[in-house]
Tab-separated table of C-alpha atoms and ligand atoms in Angstrom:
chain	number	residue	atom	x	y	z
A	1	UNK	CA	76.398	58.070	88.061
A	2	UNK	CA	78.537	56.568	85.283
A	3	UNK	CA	79.465	59.971	84.894
A	4	UNK	CA	80.208	60.502	88.469
A	5	UNK	CA	82.008	57.548	88.685
A	6	UNK	CA	83.792	58.601	85.702
A	7	UNK	CA	85.559	61.687	87.960
A	8	UNK	CA	87.802	61.538	90.268
A	9	UNK	CA	87.292	61.564	94.105
A	10	UNK	CA	85.159	64.533	95.251
A	11	UNK	CA	85.176	63.758	99.234
A	12	UNK	CA	82.783	66.463	100.443
A	13	UNK	CA	80.119	65.671	97.944
A	14	UNK	CA	80.655	61.777	98.850
A	15	UNK	CA	79.907	62.899	102.341
A	16	UNK	CA	77.277	64.217	101.849
A	17	UNK	CA	75.314	61.975	99.863
A	18	UNK	CA	76.604	59.574	102.334
A	19	UNK	CA	74.732	61.940	105.089
A	20	UNK	CA	71.884	62.017	103.360
A	21	UNK	CA	71.310	58.293	102.905
A	22	UNK	CA	71.114	58.041	106.694
A	23	UNK	CA	67.906	60.268	106.557
A	24	UNK	CA	68.779	62.762	108.999
A	25	UNK	CA	66.051	64.214	111.472
A	26	UNK	CA	66.425	67.794	111.460
A	27	UNK	CA	66.176	70.144	114.826
A	28	UNK	CA	68.724	72.660	113.530
A	29	UNK	CA	69.379	75.171	111.374
A	30	UNK	CA	68.279	76.280	108.274
A	31	UNK	CA	65.168	76.068	108.524
A	32	UNK	CA	63.482	75.033	105.485
A	33	UNK	CA	64.251	71.118	106.966
A	34	UNK	CA	65.897	69.661	104.240
A	35	UNK	CA	63.105	71.228	101.896
A	36	UNK	CA	60.632	69.987	103.863
A	37	UNK	CA	59.402	73.499	104.456
A	38	UNK	CA	59.674	74.882	101.129
A	39	UNK	CA	57.247	76.107	98.588
A	40	UNK	CA	60.467	76.208	96.248
A	41	UNK	CA	59.810	74.133	92.663
A	42	UNK	CA	60.651	70.518	93.701
A	43	UNK	CA	63.911	70.161	91.590
A	44	UNK	CA	65.423	73.022	94.169
A	45	UNK	CA	63.505	71.488	96.561
A	46	UNK	CA	65.298	68.447	96.171
A	47	UNK	CA	68.348	70.021	95.895
A	48	UNK	CA	67.466	71.247	98.943
A	49	UNK	CA	67.855	67.755	100.951
A	50	UNK	CA	71.765	68.411	100.315
A	51	UNK	CA	71.923	72.203	102.410
A	52	UNK	CA	73.640	71.026	105.433
A	53	UNK	CA	75.179	73.025	108.210
A	54	UNK	CA	78.021	72.422	110.273
A	55	UNK	CA	76.823	69.286	112.237
A	56	UNK	CA	78.894	66.062	112.978
A	57	UNK	CA	81.453	64.789	110.315
A	58	UNK	CA	80.022	67.688	107.879
A	59	UNK	CA	83.348	70.208	108.980
A	60	UNK	CA	83.752	73.838	108.962
A	61	UNK	CA	84.931	75.891	106.572
A	62	UNK	CA	86.230	78.090	108.843
A	63	UNK	CA	88.214	75.739	110.787
A	64	UNK	CA	88.528	72.845	108.533
A	65	UNK	CA	89.954	69.627	109.893
A	66	UNK	CA	88.190	66.844	108.142
A	67	UNK	CA	86.472	66.633	104.933
A	68	UNK	CA	86.595	69.959	103.867
A	69	UNK	CA	90.511	70.041	104.379
A	70	UNK	CA	90.821	67.039	102.699
A	71	UNK	CA	88.538	68.570	99.604
A	72	UNK	CA	90.248	71.957	100.056
A	73	UNK	CA	93.858	70.014	99.975
A	74	UNK	CA	92.522	68.024	96.821
A	75	UNK	CA	91.997	71.432	95.246
A	76	UNK	CA	95.402	72.755	96.403
A	77	UNK	CA	97.525	70.055	95.346
A	78	UNK	CA	95.542	70.270	91.727
A	79	UNK	CA	96.267	73.826	91.018
A	80	UNK	CA	99.918	73.798	92.669
A	81	UNK	CA	99.538	76.042	95.230
A	82	UNK	CA	100.689	76.196	99.118
A	83	UNK	CA	97.795	76.683	100.008
A	84	UNK	CA	94.056	76.975	98.309
A	85	UNK	CA	89.934	77.886	99.729
A	86	UNK	CA	87.150	77.168	98.317
A	87	UNK	CA	85.867	80.797	98.641
A	88	UNK	CA	81.154	81.088	98.724
A	89	UNK	CA	80.928	84.605	98.176
A	90	UNK	CA	82.726	84.360	94.654
A	91	UNK	CA	86.177	85.996	93.561
A	92	UNK	CA	84.244	89.213	94.938
A	93	UNK	CA	85.328	88.097	98.680
A	94	UNK	CA	88.742	86.661	97.448
A	95	UNK	CA	89.575	90.040	95.863
A	96	UNK	CA	89.028	91.726	98.891
A	97	UNK	CA	90.433	89.088	101.692
A	98	UNK	CA	94.188	89.174	98.834
A	99	UNK	CA	93.549	92.716	99.047
A	100	UNK	CA	93.124	93.018	102.868
A	101	UNK	CA	96.133	90.685	103.366
A	102	UNK	CA	98.496	93.032	101.554
A	103	UNK	CA	97.485	96.573	101.605
A	104	UNK	CA	96.978	99.334	105.076
A	105	UNK	CA	95.537	102.417	104.632
A	106	UNK	CA	97.832	104.803	102.869
A	107	UNK	CA	99.816	102.459	101.501
A	108	UNK	CA	100.492	102.593	97.598
A	109	UNK	CA	98.829	99.388	95.301
A	110	UNK	CA	100.079	99.498	91.767
A	111	UNK	CA	96.010	98.516	89.685
A	112	UNK	CA	95.705	97.846	86.513
A	113	UNK	CA	93.163	99.734	85.146
A	114	UNK	CA	90.524	98.348	83.617
A	115	UNK	CA	90.187	96.187	86.832
A	116	UNK	CA	86.315	94.601	88.548
A	117	UNK	CA	84.687	96.913	90.803
A	118	UNK	CA	85.436	94.247	93.481
A	119	UNK	CA	89.001	95.380	93.631
A	120	UNK	CA	88.196	98.952	93.505
A	121	UNK	CA	86.150	98.118	96.373
A	122	UNK	CA	88.666	96.436	98.080
A	123	UNK	CA	91.281	99.335	97.624
A	124	UNK	CA	88.708	101.799	99.018
A	125	UNK	CA	88.083	99.444	102.122
A	126	UNK	CA	91.858	99.341	103.198
A	127	UNK	CA	92.334	103.235	102.109
A	128	UNK	CA	95.213	101.856	100.137
A	129	UNK	CA	96.279	104.785	97.486
A	130	UNK	CA	96.007	103.432	93.680
A	131	UNK	CA	98.435	104.214	91.191
A	132	UNK	CA	96.524	102.689	88.056
A	133	UNK	CA	98.430	101.370	84.527
A	134	UNK	CA	96.462	101.579	81.470
A	135	UNK	CA	95.801	98.415	79.524
A	136	UNK	CA	96.428	97.786	75.941
A	137	UNK	CA	94.089	98.159	73.532
A	138	UNK	CA	93.042	95.004	71.258
A	139	UNK	CA	92.379	96.037	67.688
A	140	UNK	CA	91.210	92.146	66.645
A	141	UNK	CA	88.902	91.860	69.808
A	142	UNK	CA	88.103	95.711	70.019
A	143	UNK	CA	88.398	95.178	73.415
A	144	UNK	CA	90.867	96.299	76.248
A	145	UNK	CA	93.797	93.343	77.591
A	146	UNK	CA	96.961	93.161	79.433
A	147	UNK	CA	99.405	95.412	81.071
A	148	UNK	CA	102.696	95.644	79.544
A	149	UNK	CA	105.773	95.051	81.689
A	150	UNK	CA	107.277	97.975	80.222
A	151	UNK	CA	104.539	100.096	81.938
A	152	UNK	CA	104.375	98.043	85.289
A	153	UNK	CA	107.854	98.627	85.438
A	154	UNK	CA	107.622	102.616	85.136
A	155	UNK	CA	105.130	102.258	87.844
A	156	UNK	CA	107.631	100.585	89.970
A	157	UNK	CA	110.443	102.380	89.356
A	158	UNK	CA	108.039	105.969	90.269
A	159	UNK	CA	106.843	104.047	93.690
A	160	UNK	CA	109.325	101.268	94.525
A	161	UNK	CA	107.960	100.875	98.225
A	162	UNK	CA	103.864	99.342	96.516
A	163	UNK	CA	102.839	97.046	98.460
A	164	UNK	CA	101.382	94.630	95.601
A	165	UNK	CA	100.664	94.329	91.895
A	166	UNK	CA	97.076	93.699	91.084
A	167	UNK	CA	96.578	92.866	87.863
A	168	UNK	CA	93.455	91.047	85.553
A	169	UNK	CA	94.535	87.970	83.480
A	170	UNK	CA	92.933	87.063	81.451
A	171	UNK	CA	90.338	89.663	79.730
A	172	UNK	CA	86.323	88.811	80.385
A	173	UNK	CA	87.239	88.128	76.468
A	174	UNK	CA	89.860	85.995	76.861
A	175	UNK	CA	92.556	87.775	76.094
A	176	UNK	CA	96.025	87.088	78.147
A	177	UNK	CA	98.865	89.339	76.639
A	178	UNK	CA	102.056	88.040	75.802
A	179	UNK	CA	104.033	89.565	79.309
A	180	UNK	CA	102.641	87.924	82.169
A	181	UNK	CA	105.660	85.995	83.114
A	182	UNK	CA	107.571	89.247	82.701
A	183	UNK	CA	105.774	90.942	84.784
A	184	UNK	CA	105.238	88.920	87.637
A	185	UNK	CA	109.316	88.566	87.631
A	186	UNK	CA	109.711	91.976	87.394
A	187	UNK	CA	107.253	92.707	90.491
A	188	UNK	CA	109.102	90.072	92.590
A	189	UNK	CA	112.998	91.895	91.761
A	190	UNK	CA	111.408	94.430	93.677
A	191	UNK	CA	110.089	92.165	96.190
A	192	UNK	CA	106.145	93.201	95.133
A	193	UNK	CA	103.878	90.174	95.848
A	194	UNK	CA	101.476	89.475	92.992
A	195	UNK	CA	97.577	89.180	93.554
A	196	UNK	CA	95.840	88.046	90.298
A	197	UNK	CA	92.489	88.394	89.962
A	198	UNK	CA	91.790	84.992	87.242
A	199	UNK	CA	88.087	85.293	87.456
A	200	UNK	CA	87.715	84.394	83.948
A	201	UNK	CA	90.790	81.911	83.687
A	202	UNK	CA	89.661	78.627	86.517
A	203	UNK	CA	89.829	75.917	83.849
A	204	UNK	CA	93.246	77.298	82.390
A	205	UNK	CA	94.583	74.239	84.861
A	206	UNK	CA	93.751	71.746	82.182
A	207	UNK	CA	96.563	73.254	80.286
A	208	UNK	CA	97.027	73.111	76.535
A	209	UNK	CA	95.534	74.336	74.230
A	210	UNK	CA	94.425	76.407	77.118
A	211	UNK	CA	96.635	79.706	78.491
A	212	UNK	CA	98.662	79.344	81.294
A	213	UNK	CA	97.445	79.889	84.946
A	214	UNK	CA	99.413	83.142	86.686
A	215	UNK	CA	99.494	80.423	89.132
A	216	UNK	CA	102.075	78.695	86.796
A	217	UNK	CA	103.530	81.961	85.623
A	218	UNK	CA	104.413	82.469	89.675
A	219	UNK	CA	102.199	84.906	90.921
A	220	UNK	CA	101.416	85.463	94.652
A	221	UNK	CA	97.509	84.700	95.236
A	222	UNK	CA	95.264	83.532	92.284
A	223	UNK	CA	91.848	84.066	92.573
A	224	UNK	CA	89.143	82.061	90.113
A	225	UNK	CA	85.779	82.038	89.495
A	226	UNK	CA	84.996	78.527	89.363
A	227	UNK	CA	81.631	79.039	88.338
A	228	UNK	CA	81.929	81.066	85.512
A	229	UNK	CA	83.825	78.597	83.566
A	230	UNK	CA	83.650	74.968	85.605
A	231	UNK	CA	81.175	72.985	86.634
A	232	UNK	CA	80.670	75.135	89.592
A	233	UNK	CA	77.654	76.952	91.031
A	234	UNK	CA	76.360	80.521	91.281
A	235	UNK	CA	79.284	82.549	94.099
A	236	UNK	CA	81.463	79.165	94.102
A	237	UNK	CA	84.779	80.524	93.715
A	238	UNK	CA	88.529	79.751	94.712
A	239	UNK	CA	91.642	81.643	96.780
A	240	UNK	CA	95.351	79.742	95.922
A	241	UNK	CA	98.110	81.291	97.572
A	242	UNK	CA	101.812	79.992	96.181
A	243	UNK	CA	104.232	82.783	97.741
A	244	UNK	CA	107.208	83.668	99.852
A	245	UNK	CA	105.789	87.476	100.198
A	246	UNK	CA	101.976	87.352	101.183
A	247	UNK	CA	101.212	85.276	104.618
A	248	UNK	CA	98.625	82.463	104.360
A	249	UNK	CA	97.309	82.823	108.068
A	250	UNK	CA	96.481	87.304	106.756
A	251	UNK	CA	94.428	85.601	103.720
A	252	UNK	CA	93.157	82.820	106.509
A	253	UNK	CA	92.129	85.863	108.961
A	254	UNK	CA	90.156	88.300	106.491
A	255	UNK	CA	88.410	85.083	104.481
A	256	UNK	CA	86.707	84.352	108.205
A	257	UNK	CA	86.273	88.184	108.557
A	258	UNK	CA	84.462	88.310	104.656
A	259	UNK	CA	82.566	85.077	104.369
A	260	UNK	CA	79.801	83.607	106.153
A	261	UNK	CA	79.505	81.920	109.585
A	262	UNK	CA	77.248	79.528	107.815
A	263	UNK	CA	78.328	78.681	104.285
A	264	UNK	CA	76.448	77.030	101.922
A	265	UNK	CA	77.210	72.948	101.511
A	266	UNK	CA	75.611	73.425	98.073
A	267	UNK	CA	78.481	76.345	97.205
A	268	UNK	CA	81.369	73.592	98.817
A	269	UNK	CA	79.612	71.045	97.270
A	270	UNK	CA	79.932	72.139	93.513
A	271	UNK	CA	83.103	73.441	94.166
A	272	UNK	CA	84.598	69.735	95.233
A	273	UNK	CA	82.867	69.129	92.020
A	274	UNK	CA	84.324	71.586	90.006
A	275	UNK	CA	87.606	70.648	90.726
A	276	UNK	CA	86.587	66.882	90.114
A	277	UNK	CA	85.899	68.000	86.803
A	278	UNK	CA	88.794	69.540	85.700
A	279	UNK	CA	91.355	67.097	87.080
A	280	UNK	CA	89.498	64.231	85.408
A	281	UNK	CA	89.732	66.256	82.261
A	282	UNK	CA	92.071	64.594	79.816
A	283	UNK	CA	93.775	64.349	76.408
A	284	UNK	CA	90.651	62.750	74.252
A	285	UNK	CA	88.050	65.606	76.346
A	286	UNK	CA	90.767	68.548	75.268
A	287	UNK	CA	90.630	66.707	71.562
A	288	UNK	CA	86.831	66.009	71.103
A	289	UNK	CA	86.684	69.712	73.154
A	290	UNK	CA	88.774	71.357	70.442
A	291	UNK	CA	87.332	69.092	67.501
A	292	UNK	CA	83.588	70.256	68.280
A	293	UNK	CA	84.701	74.093	68.874
A	294	UNK	CA	86.236	73.897	65.061
A	295	UNK	CA	82.827	72.410	63.825
A	296	UNK	CA	80.616	74.701	66.049
A	297	UNK	CA	82.846	78.090	64.815
A	298	UNK	CA	82.882	76.530	60.748
A	299	UNK	CA	78.782	76.329	60.744
A	300	UNK	CA	78.458	79.370	61.825
A	301	UNK	CA	80.971	80.886	59.472
A	302	UNK	CA	78.868	79.947	57.086
A	303	UNK	CA	75.467	81.979	58.264
A	304	UNK	CA	75.529	85.183	56.073
A	305	UNK	CA	77.130	88.132	57.633
A	306	UNK	CA	78.117	86.526	60.538
A	307	UNK	CA	81.895	86.510	61.444
A	308	UNK	CA	83.914	85.182	64.000
A	309	UNK	CA	86.487	85.978	66.232
A	310	UNK	CA	88.602	83.795	68.491
A	311	UNK	CA	90.634	84.726	71.530
A	312	UNK	CA	93.607	83.738	73.676
A	313	UNK	CA	90.954	80.923	75.593
A	314	UNK	CA	89.995	78.448	73.206
A	315	UNK	CA	86.427	78.379	76.067
A	316	UNK	CA	85.104	82.099	74.735
A	317	UNK	CA	84.276	83.287	71.129
A	318	UNK	CA	83.120	86.754	70.043
A	319	UNK	CA	80.245	86.952	66.989
A	320	UNK	CA	79.862	89.913	65.011
A	321	UNK	CA	77.463	90.720	62.093
A	322	UNK	CA	79.418	94.100	60.025
A	323	UNK	CA	77.028	97.023	60.250
A	324	UNK	CA	75.296	96.321	63.804
A	325	UNK	CA	75.917	96.276	67.211
A	326	UNK	CA	76.518	93.832	69.373
A	327	UNK	CA	73.004	94.599	71.379
A	328	UNK	CA	71.076	94.500	68.150
A	329	UNK	CA	73.054	90.638	68.093
A	330	UNK	CA	71.966	90.079	70.816
A	331	UNK	CA	68.348	90.836	70.408
A	332	UNK	CA	67.745	88.683	67.398
A	333	UNK	CA	69.389	86.302	69.758
A	334	UNK	CA	67.320	86.039	72.875
A	335	UNK	CA	64.504	86.356	70.799
A	336	UNK	CA	65.584	82.500	69.545
A	337	UNK	CA	66.335	81.370	73.305
A	338	UNK	CA	69.863	81.701	72.835
A	339	UNK	CA	71.596	83.980	75.535
A	340	UNK	CA	75.201	85.027	74.995
A	341	UNK	CA	77.531	85.982	78.200
A	342	UNK	CA	78.158	89.858	77.025
A	343	UNK	CA	77.009	92.107	74.310
A	344	UNK	CA	78.988	95.853	73.136
A	345	UNK	CA	78.162	97.586	70.630
A	346	UNK	CA	80.766	96.023	68.388
A	347	UNK	CA	79.997	92.322	69.088
A	348	UNK	CA	78.529	89.328	71.031
A	349	UNK	CA	80.622	87.207	73.860
A	350	UNK	CA	79.881	83.418	73.854
A	351	UNK	CA	81.635	81.100	76.490
A	352	UNK	CA	81.585	78.041	75.608
A	353	UNK	CA	81.215	74.550	77.330
A	354	UNK	CA	84.270	73.040	78.779
A	355	UNK	CA	83.100	69.928	76.938
A	356	UNK	CA	84.426	66.237	77.833
A	357	UNK	CA	83.790	62.909	75.352
A	358	UNK	CA	80.645	62.055	77.335
A	359	UNK	CA	78.725	65.194	77.777
A	360	UNK	CA	77.458	66.589	74.326
A	361	UNK	CA	75.768	69.966	73.578
A	362	UNK	CA	72.675	70.696	71.281
A	363	UNK	CA	75.084	73.007	68.169
A	364	UNK	CA	73.213	71.723	65.293
A	365	UNK	CA	69.570	72.964	66.992
A	366	UNK	CA	71.784	75.738	68.265
A	367	UNK	CA	73.390	77.155	64.740
A	368	UNK	CA	69.771	76.962	63.333
A	369	UNK	CA	68.881	79.512	66.011
A	370	UNK	CA	71.647	81.531	64.933
A	371	UNK	CA	71.123	81.701	61.731
A	372	UNK	CA	67.330	82.197	62.291
A	373	UNK	CA	68.519	85.262	64.347
A	374	UNK	CA	71.126	86.355	62.124
A	375	UNK	CA	68.820	86.558	59.227
A	376	UNK	CA	66.318	88.535	61.066
A	377	UNK	CA	69.075	91.475	61.967
A	378	UNK	CA	67.401	94.377	59.213
A	379	UNK	CA	67.516	97.753	59.764
A	380	UNK	CA	70.880	100.304	60.326
A	381	UNK	CA	72.663	100.873	63.419
A	382	UNK	CA	75.405	102.657	64.768
A	383	UNK	CA	78.591	102.502	63.996
A	384	UNK	CA	81.682	102.777	67.049
A	385	UNK	CA	85.068	104.632	66.563
A	386	UNK	CA	87.387	104.157	68.901
A	387	UNK	CA	87.916	107.210	72.135
A	388	UNK	CA	91.368	107.769	73.385
A	389	UNK	CA	91.637	106.995	77.343
A	390	UNK	CA	93.382	107.697	80.057
A	391	UNK	CA	96.433	107.551	81.407
A	392	UNK	CA	97.180	109.784	78.247
A	393	UNK	CA	100.429	110.354	78.143
A	394	UNK	CA	101.778	108.728	80.894
A	395	UNK	CA	101.503	104.612	81.143
A	396	UNK	CA	100.378	105.207	84.956
A	397	UNK	CA	98.699	107.884	86.806
A	398	UNK	CA	97.958	108.604	91.108
A	399	UNK	CA	94.115	110.058	91.489
A	400	UNK	CA	94.695	113.217	93.996
A	401	UNK	CA	92.274	111.564	96.857
A	402	UNK	CA	91.699	108.060	97.894
A	403	UNK	CA	87.851	107.048	97.404
A	404	UNK	CA	87.820	107.001	101.494
A	405	UNK	CA	88.637	110.971	101.772
A	406	UNK	CA	86.222	111.443	98.839
A	407	UNK	CA	83.459	109.741	100.946
A	408	UNK	CA	84.601	112.615	103.610
A	409	UNK	CA	84.104	115.237	101.149
A	410	UNK	CA	81.440	117.520	100.189
A	411	UNK	CA	80.454	116.701	96.756
A	412	UNK	CA	78.216	118.744	93.938
A	413	UNK	CA	77.181	118.285	90.272
A	414	UNK	CA	78.025	120.143	87.677
A	415	UNK	CA	78.076	120.445	83.717
A	416	UNK	CA	81.248	118.062	82.726
A	417	UNK	CA	82.377	120.794	80.314
A	418	UNK	CA	82.659	123.236	82.742
A	419	UNK	CA	85.150	120.241	84.909
A	420	UNK	CA	88.029	121.007	84.132
A	421	UNK	CA	90.807	120.696	86.920
A	422	UNK	CA	88.028	119.722	89.352
A	423	UNK	CA	88.418	116.605	91.666
A	424	UNK	CA	85.683	113.696	90.453
A	425	UNK	CA	83.913	112.211	93.195
A	426	UNK	CA	82.736	109.232	91.365
A	427	UNK	CA	84.494	106.839	88.818
A	428	UNK	CA	83.279	106.960	85.201
A	429	UNK	CA	83.326	103.606	83.334
A	430	UNK	CA	82.174	104.001	79.881
A	431	UNK	CA	81.432	101.423	77.929
A	432	UNK	CA	83.001	100.470	75.508
A	433	UNK	CA	85.071	99.430	76.482
A	434	UNK	CA	85.109	98.584	80.469
A	435	UNK	CA	88.117	100.566	81.717
A	436	UNK	CA	87.505	104.210	84.030
A	437	UNK	CA	87.407	107.355	82.111
A	438	UNK	CA	87.998	108.548	85.549
A	439	UNK	CA	88.667	107.191	88.801
A	440	UNK	CA	86.962	109.152	92.245
A	441	UNK	CA	89.885	111.122	92.872
A	442	UNK	CA	91.505	111.668	90.021
A	443	UNK	CA	91.709	115.605	88.478
A	444	UNK	CA	89.284	116.118	85.490
A	445	UNK	CA	91.561	117.382	82.596
A	446	UNK	CA	90.732	118.970	79.443
A	447	UNK	CA	91.192	115.107	77.684
A	448	UNK	CA	88.950	113.678	80.190
A	449	UNK	CA	86.373	116.132	78.794
A	450	UNK	CA	86.734	115.707	74.981
A	451	UNK	CA	86.785	111.898	75.472
A	452	UNK	CA	83.361	111.808	76.940
A	453	UNK	CA	82.137	114.435	74.600
A	454	UNK	CA	82.912	111.632	72.299
A	455	UNK	CA	81.650	108.915	74.222
A	456	UNK	CA	77.868	110.459	74.928
A	457	UNK	CA	78.132	111.458	71.252
A	458	UNK	CA	78.317	107.818	70.400
A	459	UNK	CA	75.636	106.974	72.854
A	460	UNK	CA	77.769	105.134	74.867
A	461	UNK	CA	77.104	103.071	77.562
A	462	UNK	CA	77.957	104.183	81.688
A	463	UNK	CA	78.405	102.553	85.099
A	464	UNK	CA	79.011	104.277	87.853
A	465	UNK	CA	78.157	108.360	89.099
A	466	UNK	CA	77.251	110.257	85.620
A	467	UNK	CA	73.672	111.867	84.976
A	468	UNK	CA	74.139	111.279	81.434
A	469	UNK	CA	70.523	113.225	79.862
A	470	UNK	CA	71.643	115.729	81.950
A	471	UNK	CA	75.680	115.837	80.824
A	472	UNK	CA	76.677	116.491	84.550
A	473	UNK	CA	79.457	114.617	86.753
A	474	UNK	CA	79.903	114.934	90.469
A	475	UNK	CA	83.176	116.487	91.498
A	476	UNK	CA	84.218	117.551	94.926
A	477	UNK	CA	82.727	121.250	95.830
A	478	UNK	CA	85.276	123.773	96.390
A	479	UNK	CA	86.646	125.100	99.503
A	480	UNK	CA	86.508	128.899	99.604
A	481	UNK	CA	89.872	129.791	98.404
A	482	UNK	CA	90.809	126.030	98.121
A	483	UNK	CA	91.770	124.731	94.929
A	484	UNK	CA	89.776	121.634	94.510
B	1	LIG	C1	87.197	90.175	85.928
B	1	LIG	C2	86.296	89.722	87.141
B	1	LIG	N1	86.561	89.910	88.370
B	1	LIG	C3	85.719	89.415	89.468
B	1	LIG	C4	84.694	89.240	89.170
B	1	LIG	C5	83.596	89.166	90.584
B	1	LIG	O1	83.597	87.641	90.471
B	1	LIG	P1	82.513	87.060	90.874
B	1	LIG	O2	80.608	87.008	90.470
B	1	LIG	O3	82.819	84.962	91.081
B	1	LIG	O4	82.247	87.980	92.669
B	1	LIG	C6	84.093	89.490	87.977
B	1	LIG	C7	82.711	89.028	87.522
B	1	LIG	O5	82.264	89.451	85.883
B	1	LIG	C8	84.929	89.890	86.839
B	1	LIG	O6	84.471	89.911	85.936
């Protein structure tokens, strides 16, 4: 309770607490009747007591004029947007809504190539024609970062009628790059709105030592997975708009269509709580967080063979052990009960807790477990070489067909070595580095085949449609007498 009092006001949370205290009788949905009919474990059943629906006084996410409106207004004024929204289907639905609100079938959109699949899905659904801009490679973290202003500028010069530039900021590993403000300003000189998937940056709003939010750098629409770095429940996200180009009405229109008509009050309350958590995060909290973080890193670096790599976001930390892949490290850590965010062939990524003065984390115990895990690493591991990825020469590239068009074409599986000049019918996303080698609709070039060969040799993991074991890829069937 003391912890609650210290936080700023949470209108929706308070409303749910008051409502529950009146012991309401349920003859409405949901069918679990405040958890009474549920056989779930007690902890979960207890939470179901707050799992209300649009009852008198509890407002409606899709037509807010009461407590949800108040909670969203608090969110908007805290983040400095002109309007902000609670999302109950993650950043995935925010990405869909911002792209639907700006693009129609046939429109050109400029897209950072290492985008999350929800961006690719939104482009496919709208029928927009993407132009992909490649990100830079960051040697320190061995991952891809942002795009440069020069590359985006070249894409805009080639496609000045683009309806949106879609960026991902920061990267999964917390890279922000240095050219975001410049890139956004450049897009605005073309009158093109900048839509930013800032899934991993909901906490940037607390200010230094955390990076700037794209919202503060002038982006038109920004989506945050509050559940990734703030204390919100999984699937809880924010969408913010501050734009003279993108219409808030269109965003609202698509959010109404794309989100459930029965949004979870638990998720919405956790968003109200997460906003309050960030809003009350003060200088003292930041100092303590940074002190504990530095102490944690120092302890980790005393562990023989273990290296830590810091990125632009202090909430992210990379762990490496020379000669071992991230998967090896992950396996040993998990055997000790330590679960990182992601492993790749080079390393494991941790997302640290955004601690406040009054919140603690068992770092001593954690360090001991990590030390045990690392001491258990033995035997040899494969080394990973860097593979060149497209576009190989130009900074941007445009697929021959959209995914929508591909969906209506006949396809076939062929050996990848024989796929030169054929049109890929699905994306191939190697991990590392998690950026598509081929996107459905792109023409396969000799360079793609070479890179794919190297990736297969080093046993990279793949997302997307590739029959790895058979070394086959799916392509559009050649029409008799046609070119594909
Ligand atoms: C960059 C990025 N964007 C969007 C998403 C989807 O976010 P959500 O899980 O909130 O729908 C993710 C999920 O990992 C992501 O990493």
